[in-house]
Amino acid sequence: MHIVQVGMEYDVLKENNRIANSNYRLLKENGIRTIELMGSIGSGKTSLIIKLAERMRSKGLRVYAIAGDVTGDDDQRRMRGSGLEAISCNTGHECHLDANLVRKSLEKIDLDKYDVVFIENVGNLVCPADFPLGADYRAVVISTTEGDDMVRKHHDIFLHSDVAILNKMDIADAVGVDPEVIMSDYRKLTGGLKAMYGCSVKTEEGVDEIVSALGF
């Protein structure tokens, strides 16, 4: 029974990767750059997407977002309220988006109209790691309110991302967290080959640096 379970898991991951590659090709054919944001509930993914999109739109880029959640459309409505065009993508019972769900969302979008697509994954630091979606960049967002042990507890999500972002730097002292501990853990884990950017969506500190790091 254990062998069958491993085999089924392999097949699921293999099929997801096949569709993710297809998504990537589709987006490239339409000249779209894509950023996936992963992170816990409350880390600030939605707010960060809104701020990054504002910066990009000010540069004349046409931006769209796919808001991933188990249920509901709260994030989509927040994005639209900011002027960012968005679609909601619900997983039902799953703790992560998969490439097929993203493909179905892409089929509802007129890709000719956009330059950048954000994909906001479900609030989770475990499940999304193994399921690439076809994005150019995978970014993981954590916040100082989650404690200084996030990197030590969740190696996979950081190793499967291209960029890490530490949000809510403005309240680090108030919650008793030293950001340097988190950043040091990240440097040790990645061998210093990847960057972690500190920011505060509330004060907008570090937002422009993240836009530059993503190549915009």
PDB file of C-alpha atoms in Angstrom:
ATOM      1  CA  MET A   1       0.000   0.000   0.000  1.00  0.00           C
ATOM      2  CA  HIS A   2       2.825   2.400   0.816  1.00  0.00           C
ATOM      3  CA  ILE A   3       4.457   1.794  -2.579  1.00  0.00           C
ATOM      4  CA  VAL A   4       1.179   2.520  -4.400  1.00  0.00           C
ATOM      5  CA  GLN A   5       0.765   5.768  -2.462  1.00  0.00           C
ATOM      6  CA  VAL A   6       4.252   6.917  -3.411  1.00  0.00           C
ATOM      7  CA  GLY A   7       3.562   6.024  -7.034  1.00  0.00           C
ATOM      8  CA  MET A   8       0.332   7.994  -7.075  1.00  0.00           C
ATOM      9  CA  GLU A   9       2.053  11.005  -5.522  1.00  0.00           C
ATOM     10  CA  TYR A  10       4.771  10.847  -8.174  1.00  0.00           C
ATOM     11  CA  ASP A  11       2.179  10.757 -10.947  1.00  0.00           C
ATOM     12  CA  VAL A  12       0.333  13.755  -9.489  1.00  0.00           C
ATOM     13  CA  LEU A  13       3.524  15.815  -9.232  1.00  0.00           C
ATOM     14  CA  LYS A  14       4.658  14.761 -12.708  1.00  0.00           C
ATOM     15  CA  GLU A  15       1.334  15.807 -14.243  1.00  0.00           C
ATOM     16  CA  ASN A  16       1.385  19.097 -12.340  1.00  0.00           C
ATOM     17  CA  ASN A  17       4.864  19.856 -13.670  1.00  0.00           C
ATOM     18  CA  ARG A  18       3.751  19.053 -17.217  1.00  0.00           C
ATOM     19  CA  ILE A  19       0.872  21.545 -16.980  1.00  0.00           C
ATOM     20  CA  ALA A  20       3.114  24.106 -15.260  1.00  0.00           C
ATOM     21  CA  ASN A  21       5.503  23.935 -18.213  1.00  0.00           C
ATOM     22  CA  SER A  22       2.533  24.419 -20.536  1.00  0.00           C
ATOM     23  CA  ASN A  23       1.411  27.452 -18.507  1.00  0.00           C
ATOM     24  CA  TYR A  24       4.896  28.917 -18.713  1.00  0.00           C
ATOM     25  CA  ARG A  25       5.012  28.522 -22.477  1.00  0.00           C
ATOM     26  CA  LEU A  26       1.539  30.044 -22.863  1.00  0.00           C
ATOM     27  CA  LEU A  27       2.505  33.082 -20.809  1.00  0.00           C
ATOM     28  CA  LYS A  28       5.797  33.519 -22.680  1.00  0.00           C
ATOM     29  CA  GLU A  29       4.011  33.299 -26.025  1.00  0.00           C
ATOM     30  CA  ASN A  30       1.860  36.212 -24.888  1.00  0.00           C
ATOM     31  CA  GLY A  31       4.839  38.222 -23.630  1.00  0.00           C
ATOM     32  CA  ILE A  32       3.691  38.034 -19.998  1.00  0.00           C
ATOM     33  CA  ARG A  33       5.941  37.968 -16.942  1.00  0.00           C
ATOM     34  CA  THR A  34       4.496  36.147 -13.961  1.00  0.00           C
ATOM     35  CA  ILE A  35       5.179  36.298 -10.224  1.00  0.00           C
ATOM     36  CA  GLU A  36       3.765  33.738  -7.782  1.00  0.00           C
ATOM     37  CA  LEU A  37       3.534  34.778  -4.132  1.00  0.00           C
ATOM     38  CA  MET A  38       3.410  32.103  -1.434  1.00  0.00           C
ATOM     39  CA  GLY A  39       3.128  32.653   2.301  1.00  0.00           C
ATOM     40  CA  SER A  40       1.109  32.194   5.468  1.00  0.00           C
ATOM     41  CA  ILE A  41      -2.316  33.670   6.108  1.00  0.00           C
ATOM     42  CA  GLY A  42      -1.745  37.210   7.355  1.00  0.00           C
ATOM     43  CA  SER A  43       1.786  37.587   5.987  1.00  0.00           C
ATOM     44  CA  GLY A  44       0.600  40.404   3.731  1.00  0.00           C
ATOM     45  CA  LYS A  45       0.588  38.758   0.304  1.00  0.00           C
ATOM     46  CA  THR A  46      -2.522  40.550  -0.944  1.00  0.00           C
ATOM     47  CA  SER A  47      -1.415  43.966   0.304  1.00  0.00           C
ATOM     48  CA  LEU A  48       2.041  43.476  -1.199  1.00  0.00           C
ATOM     49  CA  ILE A  49       0.607  42.476  -4.570  1.00  0.00           C
ATOM     50  CA  ILE A  50      -1.539  45.625  -4.558  1.00  0.00           C
ATOM     51  CA  LYS A  51       1.496  47.835  -3.798  1.00  0.00           C
ATOM     52  CA  LEU A  52       3.738  46.111  -6.355  1.00  0.00           C
ATOM     53  CA  ALA A  53       0.992  46.374  -8.971  1.00  0.00           C
ATOM     54  CA  GLU A  54       0.595  50.084  -8.254  1.00  0.00           C
ATOM     55  CA  ARG A  55       4.316  50.621  -8.898  1.00  0.00           C
ATOM     56  CA  MET A  56       4.212  48.588 -12.093  1.00  0.00           C
ATOM     57  CA  ARG A  57       1.090  50.306 -13.395  1.00  0.00           C
ATOM     58  CA  SER A  58       2.796  53.666 -12.798  1.00  0.00           C
ATOM     59  CA  LYS A  59       5.486  52.440 -15.219  1.00  0.00           C
ATOM     60  CA  GLY A  60       2.813  51.823 -17.853  1.00  0.00           C
ATOM     61  CA  LEU A  61       2.612  48.054 -17.353  1.00  0.00           C
ATOM     62  CA  ARG A  62      -0.729  46.306 -17.634  1.00  0.00           C
ATOM     63  CA  VAL A  63      -1.155  44.101 -14.568  1.00  0.00           C
ATOM     64  CA  TYR A  64      -3.559  41.300 -13.648  1.00  0.00           C
ATOM     65  CA  ALA A  65      -3.830  39.079 -10.579  1.00  0.00           C
ATOM     66  CA  ILE A  66      -5.096  35.593  -9.807  1.00  0.00           C
ATOM     67  CA  ALA A  67      -6.208  35.498  -6.166  1.00  0.00           C
ATOM     68  CA  GLY A  68      -5.959  31.991  -4.752  1.00  0.00           C
ATOM     69  CA  ASP A  69      -8.021  30.951  -1.737  1.00  0.00           C
ATOM     70  CA  VAL A  70      -9.746  27.832  -0.455  1.00  0.00           C
ATOM     71  CA  THR A  71     -13.112  29.621  -0.638  1.00  0.00           C
ATOM     72  CA  GLY A  72     -14.451  33.134  -1.077  1.00  0.00           C
ATOM     73  CA  ASP A  73     -13.444  36.162  -3.111  1.00  0.00           C
ATOM     74  CA  ASP A  74     -12.257  38.563  -0.401  1.00  0.00           C
ATOM     75  CA  ASP A  75      -8.768  38.982  -1.843  1.00  0.00           C
ATOM     76  CA  GLN A  76     -10.110  39.467  -5.348  1.00  0.00           C
ATOM     77  CA  ARG A  77     -12.443  42.204  -4.121  1.00  0.00           C
ATOM     78  CA  ARG A  78      -9.592  43.954  -2.278  1.00  0.00           C
ATOM     79  CA  MET A  79      -7.481  43.869  -5.414  1.00  0.00           C
ATOM     80  CA  ARG A  80     -10.270  45.206  -7.592  1.00  0.00           C
ATOM     81  CA  GLY A  81     -10.991  47.894  -5.015  1.00  0.00           C
ATOM     82  CA  SER A  82      -7.426  49.140  -5.508  1.00  0.00           C
ATOM     83  CA  GLY A  83      -7.895  49.311  -9.271  1.00  0.00           C
ATOM     84  CA  LEU A  84      -6.073  46.038  -9.975  1.00  0.00           C
ATOM     85  CA  GLU A  85      -7.929  43.708 -12.326  1.00  0.00           C
ATOM     86  CA  ALA A  86      -8.218  40.263 -10.751  1.00  0.00           C
ATOM     87  CA  ILE A  87      -9.922  36.884 -10.801  1.00  0.00           C
ATOM     88  CA  SER A  88     -10.582  34.568  -7.856  1.00  0.00           C
ATOM     89  CA  CYS A  89      -9.309  30.977  -7.990  1.00  0.00           C
ATOM     90  CA  ASN A  90     -10.735  28.683  -5.305  1.00  0.00           C
ATOM     91  CA  THR A  91      -9.232  25.301  -4.450  1.00  0.00           C
ATOM     92  CA  GLY A  92     -12.290  23.940  -2.604  1.00  0.00           C
ATOM     93  CA  HIS A  93     -10.564  21.668  -0.088  1.00  0.00           C
ATOM     94  CA  GLU A  94      -6.939  21.806  -1.197  1.00  0.00           C
ATOM     95  CA  CYS A  95      -4.242  23.700   0.704  1.00  0.00           C
ATOM     96  CA  HIS A  96      -2.489  24.974  -2.431  1.00  0.00           C
ATOM     97  CA  LEU A  97      -3.054  26.037  -5.998  1.00  0.00           C
ATOM     98  CA  ASP A  98      -1.980  23.603  -8.679  1.00  0.00           C
ATOM     99  CA  ALA A  99      -0.985  24.183 -12.279  1.00  0.00           C
ATOM    100  CA  ASN A 100      -4.317  22.951 -13.640  1.00  0.00           C
ATOM    101  CA  LEU A 101      -6.313  25.427 -11.537  1.00  0.00           C
ATOM    102  CA  VAL A 102      -4.068  28.222 -12.768  1.00  0.00           C
ATOM    103  CA  ARG A 103      -4.481  27.019 -16.361  1.00  0.00           C
ATOM    104  CA  LYS A 104      -8.273  27.218 -15.987  1.00  0.00           C
ATOM    105  CA  SER A 105      -7.947  30.772 -14.664  1.00  0.00           C
ATOM    106  CA  LEU A 106      -5.658  31.773 -17.541  1.00  0.00           C
ATOM    107  CA  GLU A 107      -8.269  30.521 -19.991  1.00  0.00           C
ATOM    108  CA  LYS A 108     -10.664  33.161 -18.611  1.00  0.00           C
ATOM    109  CA  ILE A 109      -8.219  36.029 -19.124  1.00  0.00           C
ATOM    110  CA  ASP A 110      -7.591  37.929 -22.346  1.00  0.00           C
ATOM    111  CA  LEU A 111      -3.827  37.525 -22.143  1.00  0.00           C
ATOM    112  CA  ASP A 112      -3.218  39.945 -25.017  1.00  0.00           C
ATOM    113  CA  LYS A 113      -4.234  42.775 -22.696  1.00  0.00           C
ATOM    114  CA  TYR A 114      -1.580  42.271 -19.988  1.00  0.00           C
ATOM    115  CA  ASP A 115       2.161  42.471 -19.390  1.00  0.00           C
ATOM    116  CA  VAL A 116       2.338  41.080 -15.850  1.00  0.00           C
ATOM    117  CA  VAL A 117       0.300  38.483 -13.973  1.00  0.00           C
ATOM    118  CA  PHE A 118       0.528  37.953 -10.214  1.00  0.00           C
ATOM    119  CA  ILE A 119      -0.529  34.597  -8.780  1.00  0.00           C
ATOM    120  CA  GLU A 120      -1.396  34.676  -5.083  1.00  0.00           C
ATOM    121  CA  ASN A 121      -1.215  31.166  -3.660  1.00  0.00           C
ATOM    122  CA  VAL A 122      -3.280  29.852  -0.758  1.00  0.00           C
ATOM    123  CA  GLY A 123      -2.075  30.916   2.712  1.00  0.00           C
ATOM    124  CA  ASN A 124       0.230  28.023   3.555  1.00  0.00           C
ATOM    125  CA  LEU A 125       3.978  27.513   4.005  1.00  0.00           C
ATOM    126  CA  VAL A 126       4.008  23.767   3.305  1.00  0.00           C
ATOM    127  CA  CYS A 127       1.814  22.502   0.461  1.00  0.00           C
ATOM    128  CA  PRO A 128       2.599  25.045  -2.301  1.00  0.00           C
ATOM    129  CA  ALA A 129       6.318  24.219  -2.315  1.00  0.00           C
ATOM    130  CA  ASP A 130       5.951  21.030  -4.386  1.00  0.00           C
ATOM    131  CA  PHE A 131       3.513  22.439  -6.947  1.00  0.00           C
ATOM    132  CA  PRO A 132       5.060  24.940  -9.389  1.00  0.00           C
ATOM    133  CA  LEU A 133       2.481  26.840 -11.402  1.00  0.00           C
ATOM    134  CA  GLY A 134       4.478  28.071 -14.380  1.00  0.00           C
ATOM    135  CA  ALA A 135       5.547  31.487 -13.089  1.00  0.00           C
ATOM    136  CA  ASP A 136       8.807  33.278 -13.894  1.00  0.00           C
ATOM    137  CA  TYR A 137       9.417  34.018 -10.227  1.00  0.00           C
ATOM    138  CA  ARG A 138       8.315  32.218  -7.063  1.00  0.00           C
ATOM    139  CA  ALA A 139       8.411  34.538  -4.053  1.00  0.00           C
ATOM    140  CA  VAL A 140       7.697  33.547  -0.460  1.00  0.00           C
ATOM    141  CA  VAL A 141       6.361  36.216   1.913  1.00  0.00           C
ATOM    142  CA  ILE A 142       6.689  35.967   5.674  1.00  0.00           C
ATOM    143  CA  SER A 143       6.159  38.616   8.344  1.00  0.00           C
ATOM    144  CA  THR A 144       7.833  39.591  11.584  1.00  0.00           C
ATOM    145  CA  THR A 145       4.599  38.750  13.408  1.00  0.00           C
ATOM    146  CA  GLU A 146       5.176  35.063  12.655  1.00  0.00           C
ATOM    147  CA  GLY A 147       8.300  34.870  14.832  1.00  0.00           C
ATOM    148  CA  ASP A 148      12.004  34.545  14.098  1.00  0.00           C
ATOM    149  CA  ASP A 149      11.983  30.786  13.464  1.00  0.00           C
ATOM    150  CA  MET A 150      10.095  30.694  10.156  1.00  0.00           C
ATOM    151  CA  VAL A 151      13.093  29.802   7.990  1.00  0.00           C
ATOM    152  CA  ARG A 152      14.241  27.102  10.391  1.00  0.00           C
ATOM    153  CA  LYS A 153      10.775  25.534  10.430  1.00  0.00           C
ATOM    154  CA  HIS A 154       9.972  25.668   6.721  1.00  0.00           C
ATOM    155  CA  HIS A 155      13.050  24.856   4.650  1.00  0.00           C
ATOM    156  CA  ASP A 156      11.212  23.570   1.576  1.00  0.00           C
ATOM    157  CA  ILE A 157       9.185  26.691   0.807  1.00  0.00           C
ATOM    158  CA  PHE A 158      12.339  28.828   0.899  1.00  0.00           C
ATOM    159  CA  LEU A 159      14.402  26.398  -1.149  1.00  0.00           C
ATOM    160  CA  HIS A 160      11.631  26.207  -3.781  1.00  0.00           C
ATOM    161  CA  SER A 161      11.372  30.005  -4.157  1.00  0.00           C
ATOM    162  CA  ASP A 162      13.503  32.496  -6.069  1.00  0.00           C
ATOM    163  CA  VAL A 163      12.981  35.461  -3.745  1.00  0.00           C
ATOM    164  CA  ALA A 164      12.068  35.800  -0.065  1.00  0.00           C
ATOM    165  CA  ILE A 165      10.350  38.838   1.428  1.00  0.00           C
ATOM    166  CA  LEU A 166      10.161  39.729   5.118  1.00  0.00           C
ATOM    167  CA  ASN A 167       7.139  41.975   5.614  1.00  0.00           C
ATOM    168  CA  LYS A 168       5.966  44.134   8.533  1.00  0.00           C
ATOM    169  CA  MET A 169       9.462  45.349   9.354  1.00  0.00           C
ATOM    170  CA  ASP A 170       7.890  48.453  10.918  1.00  0.00           C
ATOM    171  CA  ILE A 171       6.539  46.449  13.876  1.00  0.00           C
ATOM    172  CA  ALA A 172       9.458  44.063  14.406  1.00  0.00           C
ATOM    173  CA  ASP A 173      10.410  45.699  17.704  1.00  0.00           C
ATOM    174  CA  ALA A 174       6.817  45.708  18.915  1.00  0.00           C
ATOM    175  CA  VAL A 175       6.482  41.936  18.418  1.00  0.00           C
ATOM    176  CA  GLY A 176       9.942  41.217  19.840  1.00  0.00           C
ATOM    177  CA  VAL A 177      11.511  39.881  16.649  1.00  0.00           C
ATOM    178  CA  ASP A 178      14.996  40.595  15.354  1.00  0.00           C
ATOM    179  CA  PRO A 179      14.810  40.597  11.517  1.00  0.00           C
ATOM    180  CA  GLU A 180      18.539  39.864  11.310  1.00  0.00           C
ATOM    181  CA  VAL A 181      17.953  36.443  12.894  1.00  0.00           C
ATOM    182  CA  ILE A 182      15.522  35.557  10.109  1.00  0.00           C
ATOM    183  CA  MET A 183      17.788  36.916   7.385  1.00  0.00           C
ATOM    184  CA  SER A 184      20.808  35.132   8.821  1.00  0.00           C
ATOM    185  CA  ASP A 185      18.896  31.830   8.850  1.00  0.00           C
ATOM    186  CA  TYR A 186      17.951  32.441   5.224  1.00  0.00           C
ATOM    187  CA  ARG A 187      21.537  33.149   4.184  1.00  0.00           C
ATOM    188  CA  LYS A 188      22.685  29.942   5.883  1.00  0.00           C
ATOM    189  CA  LEU A 189      19.941  27.884   4.246  1.00  0.00           C
ATOM    190  CA  THR A 190      20.535  29.235   0.745  1.00  0.00           C
ATOM    191  CA  GLY A 191      24.289  29.589   1.000  1.00  0.00           C
ATOM    192  CA  GLY A 192      23.923  33.293   0.353  1.00  0.00           C
ATOM    193  CA  LEU A 193      22.856  32.590  -3.229  1.00  0.00           C
ATOM    194  CA  LYS A 194      19.363  34.046  -2.828  1.00  0.00           C
ATOM    195  CA  ALA A 195      18.218  37.380  -1.440  1.00  0.00           C
ATOM    196  CA  MET A 196      15.693  38.155   1.282  1.00  0.00           C
ATOM    197  CA  TYR A 197      14.204  41.630   1.111  1.00  0.00           C
ATOM    198  CA  GLY A 198      12.819  43.434   4.129  1.00  0.00           C
ATOM    199  CA  CYS A 199       9.790  45.643   3.650  1.00  0.00           C
ATOM    200  CA  SER A 200       6.746  47.209   5.212  1.00  0.00           C
ATOM    201  CA  VAL A 201       3.683  47.348   3.011  1.00  0.00           C
ATOM    202  CA  LYS A 202       2.116  49.778   5.483  1.00  0.00           C
ATOM    203  CA  THR A 203       4.926  52.343   5.283  1.00  0.00           C
ATOM    204  CA  GLU A 204       5.956  51.237   1.753  1.00  0.00           C
ATOM    205  CA  GLU A 205       9.573  50.873   2.898  1.00  0.00           C
ATOM    206  CA  GLY A 206      11.408  48.424   0.631  1.00  0.00           C
ATOM    207  CA  VAL A 207       8.610  48.090  -1.942  1.00  0.00           C
ATOM    208  CA  ASP A 208      10.591  49.793  -4.717  1.00  0.00           C
ATOM    209  CA  GLU A 209      13.578  47.541  -3.997  1.00  0.00           C
ATOM    210  CA  ILE A 210      11.384  44.469  -4.476  1.00  0.00           C
ATOM    211  CA  VAL A 211      10.058  45.808  -7.776  1.00  0.00           C
ATOM    212  CA  SER A 212      13.671  46.225  -8.947  1.00  0.00           C
ATOM    213  CA  ALA A 213      14.642  42.776  -7.694  1.00  0.00           C
ATOM    214  CA  LEU A 214      11.840  41.299  -9.808  1.00  0.00           C
ATOM    215  CA  GLY A 215      13.288  43.058 -12.841  1.00  0.00           C
ATOM    216  CA  PHE A 216      10.745  45.859 -13.330  1.00  0.00           C
TER     217      PHE A 216
END
